Short mmCIF file of C-alpha atoms in Angstrom, two decimals:
data_model
loop_
_atom_site.label_atom_id
_atom_site.label_comp_id
_atom_site.label_asym_id
_atom_site.label_seq_id
_atom_site.Cartn_x
_atom_site.Cartn_y
_atom_site.Cartn_z
CA MET G 1 -23.22 -183.49 64.40
CA THR G 2 -25.64 -186.31 63.59
CA ASP G 3 -24.94 -188.09 60.29
CA THR G 4 -28.01 -187.70 58.08
CA SER G 5 -26.38 -188.53 54.75
CA HIS G 6 -28.16 -191.89 54.43
CA LEU G 7 -31.67 -190.46 54.80
CA THR G 8 -33.89 -190.30 51.74
CA GLN G 9 -36.79 -188.39 50.27
CA ASP G 10 -39.09 -190.95 51.92
CA HIS G 11 -37.90 -189.79 55.31
CA PHE G 12 -38.83 -186.20 54.50
CA VAL G 13 -42.28 -187.35 53.45
CA GLY G 14 -42.57 -189.32 56.69
CA ILE G 15 -41.63 -186.30 58.83
CA SER G 16 -44.08 -184.14 56.92
CA GLN G 17 -46.88 -186.62 57.47
CA ALA G 18 -46.06 -187.02 61.16
CA LEU G 19 -46.13 -183.24 61.67
CA ASP G 20 -49.41 -182.89 59.78
CA ASP G 21 -50.97 -185.76 61.72
CA THR G 22 -49.84 -184.20 65.00
CA THR G 23 -51.30 -180.76 64.27
CA THR G 24 -54.48 -182.34 62.90
CA ALA G 25 -54.93 -184.43 66.03
CA ALA G 26 -54.49 -181.31 68.16
CA SER G 27 -56.99 -179.29 66.16
CA LYS G 28 -59.72 -181.89 65.62
CA ASP G 29 -60.35 -182.80 69.24
CA HIS G 30 -59.68 -179.89 71.55
CA THR G 31 -60.72 -181.88 74.61
CA VAL G 32 -57.61 -184.04 74.25
CA SER G 33 -54.72 -182.80 76.37
CA PRO G 34 -51.85 -181.24 74.38
CA SER G 35 -49.61 -183.68 76.24
CA ARG G 36 -50.97 -186.35 73.89
CA THR G 37 -50.40 -184.41 70.66
CA LEU G 38 -48.29 -181.28 70.10
CA HIS G 39 -46.64 -181.35 73.50
CA LEU G 40 -46.11 -185.07 73.81
CA GLN G 41 -42.72 -185.40 75.49
CA SER G 42 -39.98 -186.18 73.00
CA LYS G 43 -38.79 -189.28 74.89
CA HIS G 44 -42.28 -190.71 75.35
CA GLU G 45 -42.78 -194.19 73.90
CA GLU G 46 -45.62 -192.87 71.74
CA ALA G 47 -43.28 -190.31 70.20
CA HIS G 48 -40.69 -192.99 69.53
CA GLY G 49 -43.39 -195.05 67.85
CA TRP G 50 -44.12 -192.26 65.41
CA LEU G 51 -40.46 -191.83 64.53
CA ARG G 52 -39.71 -195.54 64.17
CA LYS G 53 -42.12 -195.53 61.25
CA VAL G 54 -39.90 -193.00 59.50
CA PHE G 55 -36.27 -193.45 60.60
CA PRO G 56 -33.90 -196.38 61.07
CA GLN G 57 -33.13 -197.14 64.74
CA SER G 58 -29.43 -196.38 64.25
CA TYR G 59 -30.31 -192.82 63.26
CA LEU G 60 -32.62 -192.36 66.24
CA ASP G 61 -29.90 -193.67 68.57
CA SER G 62 -27.38 -191.16 67.22
CA VAL G 63 -29.87 -188.33 67.56
CA GLU G 64 -30.61 -189.27 71.16
CA ALA G 65 -26.89 -188.97 71.90
CA SER G 66 -26.34 -185.62 70.17
CA TRP G 67 -29.55 -183.66 70.80
CA ASN G 68 -30.30 -184.48 74.46
CA MET G 69 -34.02 -184.10 73.63
CA GLY G 70 -34.29 -180.95 75.71
CA ASN G 71 -32.45 -178.12 77.42
CA TYR G 72 -31.07 -177.24 80.83
CA VAL G 73 -32.27 -173.98 82.36
CA ILE G 74 -31.26 -172.15 85.54
CA ASP G 75 -33.80 -170.56 87.87
CA ARG G 76 -32.43 -167.09 88.61
CA THR G 77 -34.13 -166.87 92.00
CA THR G 78 -32.91 -170.23 93.35
CA GLY G 79 -29.90 -171.09 91.17
CA GLU G 80 -31.44 -174.52 90.57
CA LYS G 81 -30.61 -176.18 87.27
CA THR G 82 -33.39 -178.27 85.70
CA PHE G 83 -33.98 -180.14 82.45
CA GLU G 84 -36.87 -179.13 80.21
CA GLU G 85 -37.81 -181.80 77.73
CA MET G 86 -38.48 -180.97 74.09
CA SER G 87 -42.07 -181.26 72.84
CA PHE G 88 -42.74 -183.75 70.05
CA TYR G 89 -43.65 -181.11 67.46
CA VAL G 90 -40.31 -179.35 68.16
CA ARG G 91 -38.50 -182.64 67.71
CA LEU G 92 -40.17 -183.09 64.33
CA GLY G 93 -39.02 -179.58 63.44
CA MET G 94 -35.47 -180.55 64.40
CA HIS G 95 -35.59 -183.51 62.01
CA LEU G 96 -36.70 -181.17 59.25
CA LEU G 97 -33.70 -178.95 59.96
CA TYR G 98 -31.14 -181.73 59.89
CA TYR G 99 -32.66 -184.09 57.36
CA GLY G 100 -30.63 -184.92 54.26
CA SER G 101 -27.04 -184.91 53.09
CA ALA G 102 -26.68 -181.61 51.24
CA GLN G 103 -27.91 -179.58 54.19
CA GLU G 104 -27.26 -176.14 52.79
CA LYS G 105 -29.66 -177.00 49.96
CA THR G 106 -32.28 -179.06 51.73
CA LEU G 107 -32.80 -176.48 54.45
CA HIS G 108 -33.91 -174.06 51.79
CA TRP G 109 -36.09 -176.53 49.93
CA LYS G 110 -39.20 -174.76 48.86
CA LYS G 111 -41.33 -177.67 50.07
CA THR G 112 -39.76 -177.51 53.56
CA LEU G 113 -40.55 -173.81 53.86
CA GLU G 114 -44.04 -174.34 52.48
CA LEU G 115 -44.66 -177.19 54.91
CA LEU G 116 -43.67 -175.17 57.98
CA GLU G 117 -45.62 -172.12 56.84
CA ALA G 118 -48.72 -174.21 56.09
CA GLN G 119 -48.61 -175.88 59.51
CA SER G 120 -48.10 -172.54 61.30
CA VAL G 121 -51.00 -170.92 59.43
CA LYS G 122 -53.12 -174.02 60.02
CA MET G 123 -52.68 -173.94 63.80
CA GLY G 124 -53.19 -170.17 63.87
CA LYS G 125 -56.57 -170.55 62.15
CA GLU G 126 -57.57 -173.57 64.23
CA TYR G 127 -56.80 -171.77 67.47
CA ASP G 128 -58.76 -168.69 66.35
CA ALA G 129 -61.89 -170.85 66.01
CA PRO G 130 -64.44 -170.75 68.88
CA GLU G 131 -64.22 -174.55 69.22
CA SER G 132 -60.61 -174.24 70.30
CA LYS G 133 -61.75 -172.77 73.62
CA ALA G 134 -62.05 -176.39 74.80
CA HIS G 135 -58.26 -176.71 74.52
CA ILE G 136 -57.55 -174.05 77.15
CA ALA G 137 -58.19 -176.19 80.24
CA PRO G 138 -56.08 -179.18 79.15
CA PHE G 139 -53.28 -176.81 78.09
CA ILE G 140 -53.28 -175.28 81.57
CA GLN G 141 -53.19 -178.75 83.14
CA THR G 142 -50.39 -179.95 80.86
CA PHE G 143 -48.09 -177.09 81.87
CA ASN G 144 -49.30 -176.66 85.48
CA LEU G 145 -50.39 -173.07 84.88
CA GLU G 146 -53.17 -173.03 87.48
CA ASP G 147 -51.24 -170.86 89.94
CA SER G 148 -50.51 -168.23 87.26
CA LEU G 149 -54.16 -167.55 86.41
CA GLY G 150 -54.44 -165.04 89.26
CA GLU G 151 -51.91 -162.80 87.49
CA LEU G 152 -54.12 -162.40 84.43
CA LYS G 153 -56.37 -159.55 83.40
CA LYS G 154 -58.99 -162.24 82.76
CA PRO G 155 -58.32 -165.03 85.31
CA ASN G 156 -61.51 -166.95 84.44
CA ILE G 157 -60.80 -169.16 81.42
CA GLU G 158 -64.48 -169.08 80.46
CA ASP G 159 -63.99 -165.43 79.50
CA TYR G 160 -61.73 -166.32 76.56
CA SER G 161 -63.37 -166.73 73.14
CA CYS G 162 -60.75 -169.09 71.69
CA PHE G 163 -57.44 -170.72 72.50
CA ASN G 164 -55.36 -168.05 70.77
CA GLU G 165 -56.91 -165.36 72.95
CA PHE G 166 -55.74 -167.29 76.00
CA PHE G 167 -52.35 -167.98 74.43
CA GLY G 168 -51.83 -164.22 73.97
CA ARG G 169 -53.32 -163.56 77.42
CA GLU G 170 -52.77 -160.20 79.12
CA LEU G 171 -51.43 -159.72 82.61
CA SER G 172 -53.24 -157.64 85.19
CA GLU G 173 -51.79 -154.21 85.93
CA GLY G 174 -48.86 -154.46 88.33
CA ALA G 175 -48.29 -158.19 87.80
CA ARG G 176 -44.78 -157.56 86.43
CA PRO G 177 -43.22 -154.52 88.12
CA VAL G 178 -39.87 -153.47 86.69
CA ALA G 179 -36.71 -153.74 88.74
CA GLU G 180 -35.44 -150.46 90.22
CA PRO G 181 -38.14 -148.32 88.56
CA GLU G 182 -36.52 -145.09 89.70
CA ASN G 183 -33.24 -145.87 87.90
CA THR G 184 -33.52 -145.06 84.20
CA LEU G 185 -30.16 -146.69 83.51
CA VAL G 186 -31.44 -150.17 84.40
CA THR G 187 -32.56 -152.45 81.55
CA SER G 188 -35.19 -155.15 81.84
CA SER G 189 -36.06 -158.57 80.48
CA PRO G 190 -38.45 -158.17 77.53
CA ALA G 191 -40.41 -161.34 78.33
CA ASP G 192 -41.18 -164.21 80.65
CA CYS G 193 -38.54 -166.38 79.09
CA ARG G 194 -35.41 -168.48 79.06
CA LEU G 195 -32.72 -165.84 78.56
CA THR G 196 -29.10 -165.71 77.41
CA ALA G 197 -27.00 -162.53 77.49
CA TYR G 198 -23.62 -161.71 75.97
CA PRO G 199 -21.45 -158.56 76.34
CA THR G 200 -20.47 -158.89 72.69
CA ILE G 201 -22.10 -160.49 69.70
CA ASP G 202 -18.86 -162.40 69.05
CA LEU G 203 -19.36 -164.18 72.38
CA ALA G 204 -22.94 -165.00 71.39
CA THR G 205 -21.73 -166.72 68.24
CA LYS G 206 -19.01 -168.54 70.18
CA TYR G 207 -21.27 -169.98 72.88
CA TRP G 208 -24.80 -169.99 71.50
CA ILE G 209 -25.55 -168.99 67.90
CA LYS G 210 -23.46 -171.58 66.08
CA GLY G 211 -25.36 -171.97 62.82
CA PHE G 212 -23.86 -170.45 59.71
CA GLY G 213 -25.08 -167.17 58.25
CA PHE G 214 -25.78 -165.15 61.41
CA THR G 215 -24.90 -161.48 61.13
CA ILE G 216 -26.49 -158.42 62.70
CA GLU G 217 -26.97 -157.03 59.21
CA ARG G 218 -29.02 -160.06 58.15
CA LEU G 219 -30.96 -160.11 61.41
CA LEU G 220 -31.99 -156.48 60.86
CA GLY G 221 -33.08 -157.05 57.28
CA SER G 222 -29.82 -156.21 55.46
CA ASP G 223 -29.71 -152.63 56.75
CA VAL G 224 -25.96 -152.01 56.59
CA GLU G 225 -25.95 -148.60 58.25
CA LEU G 226 -28.18 -149.71 61.11
CA ALA G 227 -26.11 -152.85 61.66
CA LYS G 228 -22.94 -150.76 62.02
CA LYS G 229 -24.44 -149.05 65.07
CA PHE G 230 -24.48 -152.40 66.90
CA ASP G 231 -21.05 -153.60 65.77
CA GLY G 232 -19.25 -154.69 68.94
CA GLY G 233 -22.40 -154.24 71.01
CA SER G 234 -24.27 -156.52 73.41
CA ILE G 235 -27.09 -158.97 72.78
CA VAL G 236 -29.89 -160.40 74.92
CA ILE G 237 -31.84 -163.42 73.61
CA ALA G 238 -35.18 -164.18 75.27
CA ARG G 239 -36.80 -167.47 74.24
CA LEU G 240 -40.48 -167.96 75.00
CA ALA G 241 -41.62 -171.57 75.43
CA PRO G 242 -45.24 -172.37 74.48
CA GLN G 243 -46.35 -172.39 78.13
CA ASP G 244 -45.00 -168.89 78.80
CA TYR G 245 -46.96 -165.65 78.92
CA HIS G 246 -46.60 -164.78 75.25
CA ARG G 247 -46.28 -161.02 75.12
CA TRP G 248 -43.11 -158.96 74.94
CA HIS G 249 -42.26 -155.67 76.66
CA ALA G 250 -39.94 -152.71 76.30
CA PRO G 251 -36.49 -153.25 77.86
CA VAL G 252 -35.86 -149.47 78.15
CA ASP G 253 -37.68 -146.16 77.96
CA GLY G 254 -37.67 -144.88 74.40
CA THR G 255 -39.33 -143.52 71.29
CA VAL G 256 -40.18 -145.70 68.31
CA VAL G 257 -38.06 -144.76 65.31
CA SER G 258 -39.25 -147.47 62.95
CA VAL G 259 -40.76 -150.93 62.68
CA ILE G 260 -39.71 -153.18 59.82
CA GLU G 261 -41.53 -156.44 59.03
CA ILE G 262 -39.26 -159.12 57.53
CA PRO G 263 -40.91 -162.16 55.92
CA GLY G 264 -39.28 -165.52 56.51
CA ALA G 265 -39.52 -169.15 57.50
CA TYR G 266 -41.00 -170.90 60.55
CA TYR G 267 -38.08 -173.01 61.80
CA THR G 268 -37.93 -174.09 65.42
CA VAL G 269 -35.96 -171.74 67.70
CA ASN G 270 -35.20 -174.47 70.23
CA PRO G 271 -31.63 -174.10 71.57
CA GLN G 272 -30.71 -177.48 70.12
CA ALA G 273 -31.27 -175.90 66.70
CA ILE G 274 -29.60 -172.59 67.52
CA LYS G 275 -26.46 -174.26 68.93
CA GLU G 276 -25.94 -176.95 66.28
CA PRO G 277 -22.89 -176.19 64.11
CA GLY G 278 -23.13 -176.65 60.37
CA THR G 279 -26.76 -175.69 59.89
CA LEU G 280 -28.34 -172.35 59.06
CA ASP G 281 -29.04 -169.68 61.63
CA VAL G 282 -32.79 -169.66 62.14
CA PHE G 283 -32.87 -166.15 63.65
CA CYS G 284 -31.90 -164.69 60.28
CA GLU G 285 -34.19 -167.03 58.33
CA ASN G 286 -37.40 -166.77 60.34
CA LYS G 287 -40.21 -164.28 60.05
CA ARG G 288 -39.48 -161.33 62.34
CA SER G 289 -40.28 -157.73 63.17
CA VAL G 290 -37.58 -155.19 63.99
CA MET G 291 -38.51 -152.27 66.24
CA LEU G 292 -35.86 -149.56 66.49
CA LEU G 293 -36.08 -147.44 69.62
CA GLN G 294 -34.25 -144.23 70.50
CA ARG G 295 -33.47 -144.64 74.17
CA THR G 296 -34.76 -141.73 76.25
CA GLU G 297 -31.84 -141.70 78.67
CA THR G 298 -29.03 -141.67 76.09
CA ASN G 299 -30.58 -141.17 72.63
CA ALA G 300 -28.84 -144.41 71.63
CA PRO G 301 -30.48 -146.85 69.20
CA ILE G 302 -31.89 -150.03 70.75
CA ALA G 303 -33.22 -152.80 68.48
CA VAL G 304 -35.99 -155.08 69.72
CA VAL G 305 -36.46 -157.99 67.31
CA ALA G 306 -39.55 -160.17 67.66
CA VAL G 307 -38.77 -163.51 65.98
CA GLY G 308 -41.49 -165.93 64.98
CA ALA G 309 -40.96 -169.68 65.17
CA MET G 310 -42.48 -173.03 64.34
CA LEU G 311 -46.31 -172.91 64.59
CA VAL G 312 -46.35 -169.16 65.31
CA GLY G 313 -49.32 -167.78 63.40
CA SER G 314 -48.71 -164.06 63.89
CA ILE G 315 -46.74 -161.27 65.57
CA LYS G 316 -49.02 -158.39 66.59
CA TYR G 317 -48.14 -155.03 68.16
CA ASN G 318 -50.38 -153.29 70.64
CA GLU G 319 -52.37 -150.58 68.92
CA GLY G 320 -50.31 -147.54 67.97
CA LEU G 321 -46.98 -148.81 69.24
CA ASP G 322 -45.69 -149.78 65.80
CA GLN G 323 -45.89 -146.15 64.64
CA PRO G 324 -42.83 -143.86 64.54
CA GLY G 325 -42.95 -141.34 67.34
CA ALA G 326 -44.76 -143.60 69.81
CA ASN G 327 -43.31 -143.36 73.32
CA VAL G 328 -42.79 -146.52 75.38
CA GLN G 329 -41.78 -147.02 78.99
CA ARG G 330 -39.54 -149.77 80.35
CA GLY G 331 -41.77 -152.75 81.12
CA GLN G 332 -44.61 -151.59 78.86
CA CYS G 333 -46.20 -154.34 76.77
CA LEU G 334 -45.33 -153.95 73.08
CA GLY G 335 -47.16 -156.86 71.46
CA ALA G 336 -48.09 -160.54 71.41
CA PHE G 337 -47.24 -163.78 69.63
CA TYR G 338 -50.05 -166.20 68.76
CA TYR G 339 -49.40 -169.90 69.24
CA GLY G 340 -46.00 -171.56 69.33
CA GLY G 341 -42.62 -170.75 70.81
CA SER G 342 -40.99 -167.44 69.95
CA THR G 343 -37.93 -165.30 70.65
CA VAL G 344 -37.22 -161.64 71.37
CA ILE G 345 -33.69 -160.35 70.69
CA VAL G 346 -32.51 -157.02 72.10
CA LEU G 347 -29.42 -155.34 70.64
CA TYR G 348 -27.43 -152.62 72.43
CA PRO G 349 -24.65 -150.47 70.89
CA PRO G 350 -21.12 -150.73 72.32
CA GLY G 351 -20.86 -149.26 75.82
CA GLU G 352 -24.62 -148.89 76.22
CA ILE G 353 -25.08 -151.65 78.81
CA VAL G 354 -23.17 -153.62 81.43
CA LEU G 355 -25.00 -156.94 81.60
CA ASP G 356 -25.52 -158.57 84.99
CA GLU G 357 -22.74 -161.00 85.86
CA ASP G 358 -24.99 -163.96 86.72
CA LEU G 359 -26.64 -163.83 83.31
CA ILE G 360 -23.27 -163.70 81.55
CA ARG G 361 -21.92 -166.56 83.67
CA ASN G 362 -24.93 -168.77 82.99
CA SER G 363 -24.75 -167.99 79.28
CA THR G 364 -21.00 -168.55 78.84
CA ASP G 365 -19.44 -170.71 81.55
CA LEU G 366 -22.52 -172.91 81.94
CA GLU G 367 -23.98 -172.43 78.43
CA CYS G 368 -27.46 -172.41 79.91
CA GLU G 369 -30.53 -170.22 79.63
CA THR G 370 -31.78 -168.39 82.73
CA LEU G 371 -35.46 -168.41 83.69
CA MET G 372 -36.61 -164.77 83.78
CA LYS G 373 -39.75 -162.69 84.14
CA VAL G 374 -40.78 -159.47 82.39
CA GLY G 375 -39.22 -156.48 84.10
CA TRP G 376 -36.42 -158.33 85.87
CA ARG G 377 -33.11 -156.56 85.59
CA THR G 378 -30.72 -157.60 82.81
CA GLY G 379 -28.10 -154.89 83.28
CA ILE G 380 -27.33 -151.21 83.69
CA GLY G 381 -25.80 -148.62 81.47
CA PRO G 382 -24.37 -146.90 79.64
CA ALA G 383 -21.11 -148.01 81.17
CA THR G 384 -19.78 -144.46 81.48
CA LYS G 385 -22.64 -143.55 83.82
CA VAL G 386 -22.56 -146.60 86.10
#
């Protein structure tokens, strides 16, 4: 882990100012491409220039070596492994996580939490403003999304009233068919995402969730009895990058039992943060919403946890779906995130699912995320019925 013991209060102030300047630059001139502000590549010389004003070069060198400045992902359809570079605003969020010597204390600093919340609310408001519509085109160009516009319910970008409406864009009907629709035992990816999957939660903490403090009980809002139902069960973690279609869908057929909103922080959910030993677990710290489903096929409980992240302004369910008794079908859209990266975690009780072998292999042997689309198969189960 990177040694941050020599960093001072001045460095925290510097990070705070850099993050505020970055979000301000993005919100003041929406005609400027996000590649020059929020989504400036972390290794870009301009990004280094910002950080040299704050940190000593020796610290930056050590961070380069330990963080990798991005993540490897595997395309499920081709098997190709590629490197996705971290955006500058995510890198700033990483420095906020690891800044300081007494990490257990500094991570919970009230001013750190207030800073991240203020920046997330700020960008949410800015991207709700009509002027933000001008940011849609450069965002599409930055992430090469032109070919995906044909999948949308509103493919013409002029039809969006603001950037956030485009960010939470809807797909046209039939754009994401579920795998094996006739087989009610099959489970699906809840999002267009970078996905990891583990047969047991113990494996997830061994290979992926390495921060301290992660427990299913904490993730579910300290509900002891509910957590017991998933003890020894399986976990699927779907990370949505900013460029992804930012809605999440039902992984199984089921009936809504409850939805619990859990307030929290706005830490980055980048894998470099999730996998770093010795820091807190952001899944259990961040703002999140827990939907408990009763699976139609088996009556088993399935938890679908929508986790907010850095610069996520809100988590919104589709109308009526957050009410107990609502019926959902596998692949049905449940809700949307508005601006920023996010994560959806699906929990299955023991024996409820046999995860697909390629997803397990990528997640454990290769310790990589797999590029997935909504509706793609993640497994089948319960095991006794396979």
